mmCIF file of C-alpha atoms and ligand atoms in Angstrom:
data_model
loop_
_atom_site.group_PDB
_atom_site.id
_atom_site.type_symbol
_atom_site.label_atom_id
_atom_site.label_comp_id
_atom_site.label_asym_id
_atom_site.label_seq_id
_atom_site.Cartn_x
_atom_site.Cartn_y
_atom_site.Cartn_z
ATOM 1 C CA MET A 1 7.765 11.710 -1.325
ATOM 2 C CA ALA A 2 7.599 15.191 0.057
ATOM 3 C CA SER A 3 4.625 17.471 -1.008
ATOM 4 C CA ASP A 4 3.541 21.135 0.527
ATOM 5 C CA ASN A 5 0.023 19.584 0.801
ATOM 6 C CA THR A 6 -1.212 22.921 -0.432
ATOM 7 C CA CYS A 7 -1.500 23.264 -3.778
ATOM 8 C CA GLU A 8 -4.528 21.698 -6.482
ATOM 9 C CA ILE A 9 -3.003 18.183 -6.800
ATOM 10 C CA CYS A 10 -2.484 17.959 -2.821
ATOM 11 C CA LEU A 11 -5.531 18.850 -1.597
ATOM 12 C CA ALA A 12 -7.045 16.072 -4.323
ATOM 13 C CA GLY A 13 -5.309 13.657 -2.641
ATOM 14 C CA TYR A 14 -2.535 13.048 -4.121
ATOM 15 C CA GLN A 15 -0.045 14.069 -2.470
ATOM 16 C CA SER A 16 2.863 12.180 -4.500
ATOM 17 C CA ARG A 17 2.265 14.350 -7.027
ATOM 18 C CA CYS A 18 2.498 17.217 -5.941
ATOM 19 C CA VAL A 19 3.245 20.241 -8.176
ATOM 20 C CA HIS A 20 6.337 21.000 -5.527
ATOM 21 C CA VAL A 21 7.004 17.576 -4.447
ATOM 22 C CA GLU A 22 10.582 16.027 -4.020
ATOM 23 C CA ILE A 23 11.732 12.794 -4.014
ATOM 24 C CA MET A 24 12.400 11.205 -0.031
ATOM 25 C CA SER A 25 14.995 8.599 -0.966
ATOM 26 C CA MET A 26 17.635 11.126 -2.993
ATOM 27 C CA ILE A 27 18.105 12.926 0.302
ATOM 28 C CA GLY A 28 18.468 9.576 2.842
ATOM 29 C CA THR A 29 15.219 9.656 4.411
ATOM 30 C CA GLN A 30 15.921 5.991 6.730
ATOM 31 C CA ALA A 31 18.546 7.774 7.924
ATOM 32 C CA GLU A 32 18.212 8.189 12.030
ATOM 33 C CA PHE A 33 18.055 12.568 11.064
ATOM 34 C CA ALA A 34 16.800 13.826 7.701
ATOM 35 C CA ARG A 35 15.963 17.546 7.056
ATOM 36 C CA ILE A 36 12.694 17.155 5.388
ATOM 37 C CA PRO A 37 11.728 19.718 2.733
ATOM 38 C CA HIS A 38 7.809 20.685 2.532
ATOM 39 C CA ALA A 39 8.289 19.972 6.784
ATOM 40 C CA ASP A 40 4.342 21.653 7.477
ATOM 41 C CA GLY A 41 2.991 19.424 4.089
ATOM 42 C CA THR A 42 4.648 15.907 4.050
ATOM 43 C CA LEU A 43 5.295 15.207 8.435
ATOM 44 C CA VAL A 44 2.716 14.341 10.435
ATOM 45 C CA ALA A 45 2.925 15.375 13.984
ATOM 46 C CA THR A 46 2.057 13.003 17.352
ATOM 47 C CA PRO A 47 0.127 14.569 20.355
ATOM 48 C CA SER A 48 3.543 13.409 22.079
ATOM 49 C CA MET A 49 6.737 11.326 22.024
ATOM 50 C CA PRO A 50 5.388 8.012 21.498
ATOM 51 C CA GLU A 51 6.228 5.173 23.083
ATOM 52 C CA ASP A 52 9.768 2.990 22.322
ATOM 53 C CA ASP A 53 7.432 0.086 21.214
ATOM 54 C CA LEU A 54 4.871 2.111 18.828
ATOM 55 C CA ILE A 55 7.843 3.576 17.230
ATOM 56 C CA PRO A 56 8.815 0.772 14.368
ATOM 57 C CA SER A 57 5.088 1.142 13.602
ATOM 58 C CA LEU A 58 4.787 4.285 12.858
ATOM 59 C CA LEU A 59 8.085 3.996 10.726
ATOM 60 C CA ALA A 60 6.385 1.399 8.326
ATOM 61 C CA ALA A 61 3.092 3.689 8.388
ATOM 62 C CA SER A 62 5.137 6.469 7.119
ATOM 63 C CA ASP A 63 6.154 4.873 3.813
ATOM 64 C CA VAL A 64 4.880 1.917 2.322
ATOM 65 C CA LEU A 65 1.075 2.020 4.446
ATOM 66 C CA GLY A 66 0.763 5.041 2.514
ATOM 67 C CA THR A 67 1.636 3.526 -1.001
ATOM 68 C CA GLY A 68 -1.123 0.323 -0.263
ATOM 69 C CA TRP A 69 -3.646 3.340 1.374
ATOM 70 C CA VAL A 70 -3.622 4.884 -1.664
ATOM 71 C CA ALA A 71 -3.933 2.050 -4.146
ATOM 72 C CA ALA A 72 -7.058 0.350 -2.290
ATOM 73 C CA VAL A 73 -8.953 3.874 -2.369
ATOM 74 C CA ALA A 74 -7.945 3.985 -6.727
ATOM 75 C CA ALA A 75 -9.038 0.176 -6.242
ATOM 76 C CA GLU A 76 -12.471 1.344 -4.880
ATOM 77 C CA ALA A 77 -12.255 -1.135 -2.175
ATOM 78 C CA SER A 78 -15.082 -0.611 -0.602
ATOM 79 C CA PRO A 79 -18.245 -2.980 0.726
ATOM 80 C CA GLY A 80 -19.302 -5.536 -1.698
ATOM 81 C CA LYS A 81 -15.964 -5.031 -3.512
ATOM 82 C CA THR A 82 -13.862 -7.799 -4.379
ATOM 83 C CA VAL A 83 -10.206 -6.724 -5.266
ATOM 84 C CA ALA A 84 -7.192 -9.410 -6.028
ATOM 85 C CA VAL A 85 -3.806 -7.787 -4.595
ATOM 86 C CA VAL A 86 -1.164 -8.749 -7.040
ATOM 87 C CA GLY A 87 1.824 -9.660 -5.516
ATOM 88 C CA ASP A 88 3.194 -10.369 -1.526
ATOM 89 C CA GLY A 89 5.656 -7.664 -0.963
ATOM 90 C CA ALA A 90 5.471 -4.670 1.602
ATOM 91 C CA VAL A 91 3.038 -2.506 -0.293
ATOM 92 C CA GLY A 92 1.030 -5.546 -1.704
ATOM 93 C CA LEU A 93 0.773 -6.876 2.014
ATOM 94 C CA LEU A 94 -0.337 -3.414 3.296
ATOM 95 C CA GLY A 95 -2.866 -2.763 0.069
ATOM 96 C CA ILE A 96 -4.735 -5.944 1.668
ATOM 97 C CA MET A 97 -4.391 -4.610 5.236
ATOM 98 C CA ALA A 98 -6.193 -1.140 3.629
ATOM 99 C CA SER A 99 -8.759 -2.951 1.368
ATOM 100 C CA LYS A 100 -9.750 -4.512 5.005
ATOM 101 C CA GLN A 101 -9.651 -1.644 6.209
ATOM 102 C CA LEU A 102 -11.716 0.352 3.565
ATOM 103 C CA GLY A 103 -14.761 -2.453 4.328
ATOM 104 C CA ALA A 104 -13.862 -5.511 0.565
ATOM 105 C CA THR A 105 -15.368 -8.039 1.209
ATOM 106 C CA ARG A 106 -13.409 -10.481 -0.481
ATOM 107 C CA ILE A 107 -9.625 -9.544 -0.786
ATOM 108 C CA ILE A 108 -7.614 -11.788 -3.203
ATOM 109 C CA SER A 109 -3.964 -12.157 -2.589
ATOM 110 C CA MET A 110 -1.881 -13.556 -5.329
ATOM 111 C CA SER A 111 0.877 -15.088 -3.321
ATOM 112 C CA ARG A 112 3.619 -17.892 -3.628
ATOM 113 C CA HIS A 113 5.132 -18.065 -0.517
ATOM 114 C CA ALA A 114 3.747 -19.103 3.082
ATOM 115 C CA ASP A 115 4.894 -16.681 5.515
ATOM 116 C CA ARG A 116 3.503 -14.169 3.017
ATOM 117 C CA GLN A 117 0.267 -15.733 2.895
ATOM 118 C CA ALA A 118 -0.226 -16.226 6.249
ATOM 119 C CA LEU A 119 0.329 -12.111 6.936
ATOM 120 C CA ALA A 120 -1.354 -11.827 4.198
ATOM 121 C CA ARG A 121 -4.272 -13.808 5.675
ATOM 122 C CA GLU A 122 -3.402 -11.723 9.299
ATOM 123 C CA PHE A 123 -4.154 -8.452 7.501
ATOM 124 C CA GLY A 124 -7.582 -9.283 6.147
ATOM 125 C CA ALA A 125 -6.384 -11.191 2.732
ATOM 126 C CA THR A 126 -9.740 -14.026 2.272
ATOM 127 C CA ASP A 127 -8.312 -16.668 -0.730
ATOM 128 C CA ILE A 128 -5.335 -17.075 -1.647
ATOM 129 C CA VAL A 129 -4.512 -17.751 -5.794
ATOM 130 C CA GLU A 130 -0.944 -18.966 -6.100
ATOM 131 C CA GLU A 131 -0.756 -19.215 -10.071
ATOM 132 C CA ARG A 132 0.236 -16.268 -12.283
ATOM 133 C CA GLY A 133 -0.445 -14.936 -16.081
ATOM 134 C CA ASP A 134 -4.211 -16.616 -17.292
ATOM 135 C CA ALA A 135 -3.558 -19.335 -14.607
ATOM 136 C CA GLY A 136 -4.181 -16.964 -12.209
ATOM 137 C CA VAL A 137 -7.156 -15.525 -14.126
ATOM 138 C CA ALA A 138 -8.572 -18.429 -14.587
ATOM 139 C CA ARG A 139 -8.366 -18.956 -10.965
ATOM 140 C CA ILE A 140 -9.577 -15.676 -9.847
ATOM 141 C CA GLU A 141 -12.480 -16.376 -12.307
ATOM 142 C CA GLU A 142 -13.142 -19.687 -10.505
ATOM 143 C CA LEU A 143 -13.774 -18.032 -7.050
ATOM 144 C CA THR A 144 -15.723 -14.803 -8.502
ATOM 145 C CA GLY A 145 -18.531 -17.340 -10.163
ATOM 146 C CA GLY A 146 -16.346 -16.267 -13.297
ATOM 147 C CA TYR A 147 -17.074 -12.584 -12.639
ATOM 148 C CA GLY A 148 -13.113 -11.714 -11.510
ATOM 149 C CA ALA A 149 -11.977 -9.266 -9.265
ATOM 150 C CA HIS A 150 -13.637 -5.471 -9.234
ATOM 151 C CA SER A 151 -10.597 -4.590 -9.551
ATOM 152 C CA VAL A 152 -6.662 -5.306 -9.239
ATOM 153 C CA MET A 153 -3.763 -3.774 -7.814
ATOM 154 C CA ARG A 154 -0.612 -4.362 -8.481
ATOM 155 C CA PRO A 155 2.539 -2.557 -7.379
ATOM 156 C CA LEU A 156 4.821 -1.931 -9.286
ATOM 157 C CA GLU A 157 8.955 -3.826 -8.812
ATOM 158 C CA ARG A 158 10.988 -1.244 -7.191
ATOM 159 C CA ARG A 159 13.090 0.115 -10.307
ATOM 160 C CA ASN A 160 16.584 0.452 -9.314
ATOM 161 C CA PRO A 161 18.816 3.324 -11.005
HETATM 162 ZN ZN1 LIG B 201 1.265 20.321 -3.367
#
Protein backbone atom coordinates (compact mmCIF):
# COMPACT_ATOMS: atom_id res chain seq x y z
CA MET A 1 0.00 0.00 0.00
CA ALA A 2 1.20 3.51 -0.78
CA SER A 3 0.39 6.08 1.86
CA ASP A 4 0.93 9.78 2.43
CA ASN A 5 2.32 9.13 5.94
CA THR A 6 0.85 12.47 7.05
CA CYS A 7 -2.87 11.85 7.70
CA GLU A 8 -4.29 11.03 11.12
CA ILE A 9 -4.52 7.32 10.34
CA CYS A 10 -0.92 7.15 9.10
CA LEU A 11 0.30 9.04 12.14
CA ALA A 12 -1.48 6.48 14.32
CA GLY A 13 0.66 3.80 12.65
CA TYR A 14 -1.80 2.29 10.22
CA GLN A 15 -0.33 3.42 6.91
CA SER A 16 -2.06 0.60 5.06
CA ARG A 17 -5.39 2.30 5.87
CA CYS A 18 -4.28 5.81 4.86
CA VAL A 19 -7.11 8.04 3.66
CA HIS A 20 -5.14 8.41 0.39
CA VAL A 21 -4.06 4.77 0.15
CA GLU A 22 -3.17 3.34 -3.24
CA ILE A 23 -2.75 -0.37 -3.87
CA MET A 24 0.83 -1.00 -4.96
CA SER A 25 0.26 -4.37 -6.60
CA MET A 26 -1.82 -2.63 -9.25
CA ILE A 27 1.24 -0.70 -10.47
CA GLY A 28 3.69 -3.59 -10.69
CA THR A 29 5.97 -2.92 -7.77
CA GLN A 30 7.96 -6.10 -8.25
CA ALA A 31 9.23 -4.71 -11.53
CA GLU A 32 12.76 -3.34 -11.78
CA PHE A 33 11.40 0.21 -11.86
CA ALA A 34 8.04 1.59 -10.77
CA ARG A 35 6.43 4.98 -10.25
CA ILE A 36 5.49 5.10 -6.57
CA PRO A 37 2.53 7.27 -5.55
CA HIS A 38 3.02 9.24 -2.33
CA ALA A 39 6.75 8.50 -2.58
CA ASP A 40 7.58 10.92 0.23
CA GLY A 41 5.30 8.99 2.56
CA THR A 42 5.79 5.47 1.26
CA LEU A 43 9.49 5.03 0.52
CA VAL A 44 12.32 4.90 3.00
CA ALA A 45 15.58 6.34 1.69
CA THR A 46 18.79 4.57 2.55
CA PRO A 47 21.69 6.79 3.58
CA SER A 48 23.66 5.60 0.53
CA MET A 49 23.43 2.95 -2.18
CA PRO A 50 23.30 -0.39 -0.32
CA GLU A 51 25.87 -3.08 -1.01
CA ASP A 52 24.67 -5.75 -3.47
CA ASP A 53 24.52 -8.46 -0.80
CA LEU A 54 22.16 -6.36 1.32
CA ILE A 55 19.64 -5.65 -1.42
CA PRO A 56 17.74 -9.00 -1.23
CA SER A 57 17.17 -8.44 2.50
CA LEU A 58 15.98 -4.88 1.92
CA LEU A 59 13.56 -6.08 -0.74
CA ALA A 60 12.11 -8.64 1.69
CA ALA A 61 11.89 -5.96 4.37
CA SER A 62 9.94 -3.71 2.04
CA ASP A 63 6.94 -6.02 1.79
CA VAL A 64 6.01 -8.90 4.06
CA LEU A 65 8.17 -7.88 7.02
CA GLY A 66 5.98 -4.81 7.50
CA THR A 67 2.88 -6.98 7.51
CA GLY A 68 4.40 -9.40 10.00
CA TRP A 69 5.55 -6.50 12.18
CA VAL A 70 2.10 -4.89 12.26
CA ALA A 71 0.56 -8.26 13.11
CA ALA A 72 2.95 -8.72 16.03
CA VAL A 73 2.31 -5.19 17.30
CA ALA A 74 -1.46 -5.67 16.99
CA ALA A 75 -1.08 -8.97 18.87
CA GLU A 76 0.74 -7.03 21.59
CA ALA A 77 3.70 -9.40 21.44
CA SER A 78 5.88 -8.42 24.39
CA PRO A 79 7.75 -9.85 27.36
CA GLY A 80 5.58 -12.19 29.38
CA LYS A 81 3.24 -12.84 26.48
CA THR A 82 2.59 -16.01 24.51
CA VAL A 83 1.59 -15.57 20.89
CA ALA A 84 0.41 -18.23 18.48
CA VAL A 85 1.04 -17.73 14.78
CA VAL A 86 -1.26 -19.67 12.47
CA GLY A 87 0.47 -20.60 9.23
CA ASP A 88 4.07 -20.70 8.09
CA GLY A 89 4.06 -18.56 4.97
CA ALA A 90 6.24 -15.48 4.61
CA VAL A 91 3.96 -13.24 6.69
CA GLY A 92 3.60 -15.83 9.44
CA LEU A 93 7.35 -16.41 9.62
CA LEU A 94 8.05 -12.69 9.75
CA GLY A 95 5.32 -12.32 12.40
CA ILE A 96 7.39 -14.78 14.41
CA MET A 97 10.55 -12.75 13.79
CA ALA A 98 8.78 -9.54 14.80
CA SER A 99 7.34 -11.16 17.93
CA LYS A 100 10.85 -12.21 18.90
CA GLN A 101 12.13 -8.67 18.35
CA LEU A 102 9.26 -7.31 20.47
CA GLY A 103 10.29 -9.67 23.26
CA ALA A 104 7.44 -12.19 23.32
CA THR A 105 8.29 -14.85 25.85
CA ARG A 106 6.73 -17.75 24.01
CA ILE A 107 6.04 -17.96 20.29
CA ILE A 108 4.02 -20.91 19.05
CA SER A 109 4.22 -21.58 15.33
CA MET A 110 1.35 -23.55 13.85
CA SER A 111 3.25 -25.16 11.00
CA ARG A 112 3.07 -28.42 9.10
CA HIS A 113 6.16 -28.16 6.91
CA ALA A 114 9.57 -29.29 8.17
CA ASP A 115 11.50 -26.66 6.20
CA ARG A 116 9.21 -23.89 7.48
CA GLN A 117 9.39 -25.24 11.01
CA ALA A 118 13.18 -24.93 10.85
CA LEU A 119 12.85 -21.30 9.72
CA ALA A 120 10.25 -20.63 12.41
CA ARG A 121 12.66 -21.88 15.07
CA GLU A 122 15.51 -19.87 13.56
CA PHE A 123 13.31 -16.75 13.67
CA GLY A 124 12.28 -17.26 17.28
CA ALA A 125 9.49 -19.83 17.57
CA THR A 126 9.72 -21.66 20.88
CA ASP A 127 7.15 -24.32 20.02
CA ILE A 128 5.73 -25.94 16.90
CA VAL A 129 2.13 -27.17 16.69
CA GLU A 130 1.23 -29.22 13.63
CA GLU A 131 -2.39 -29.85 14.59
CA ARG A 132 -5.24 -27.66 13.32
CA GLY A 133 -8.78 -26.89 14.45
CA ASP A 134 -9.87 -28.22 17.83
CA ALA A 135 -6.78 -30.45 18.02
CA GLY A 136 -4.55 -27.39 17.52
CA VAL A 137 -6.38 -25.48 20.25
CA ALA A 138 -6.04 -28.46 22.58
CA ARG A 139 -2.31 -28.74 21.85
CA ILE A 140 -1.73 -25.05 22.60
CA GLU A 141 -3.73 -25.33 25.82
CA GLU A 142 -1.61 -28.34 26.75
CA LEU A 143 1.59 -26.36 26.08
CA THR A 144 0.39 -23.41 28.17
CA GLY A 145 -0.96 -25.18 31.23
CA GLY A 146 -4.52 -24.81 30.02
CA TYR A 147 -4.41 -21.04 29.47
CA GLY A 148 -3.83 -20.80 25.74
CA ALA A 149 -1.97 -18.00 23.98
CA HIS A 150 -2.48 -14.35 24.92
CA SER A 151 -3.04 -13.58 21.26
CA VAL A 152 -3.24 -15.30 17.90
CA MET A 153 -1.86 -14.01 14.62
CA ARG A 154 -3.62 -15.47 11.64
CA PRO A 155 -2.35 -14.01 8.38
CA LEU A 156 -5.03 -13.93 5.74
CA GLU A 157 -4.47 -16.08 2.72
CA ARG A 158 -3.89 -14.12 -0.43
CA ARG A 159 -7.04 -13.94 -2.47
CA ASN A 160 -6.67 -13.86 -6.21
CA PRO A 161 -8.98 -11.48 -8.07
ZN1 LIG B 1 -2.21 8.70 5.38
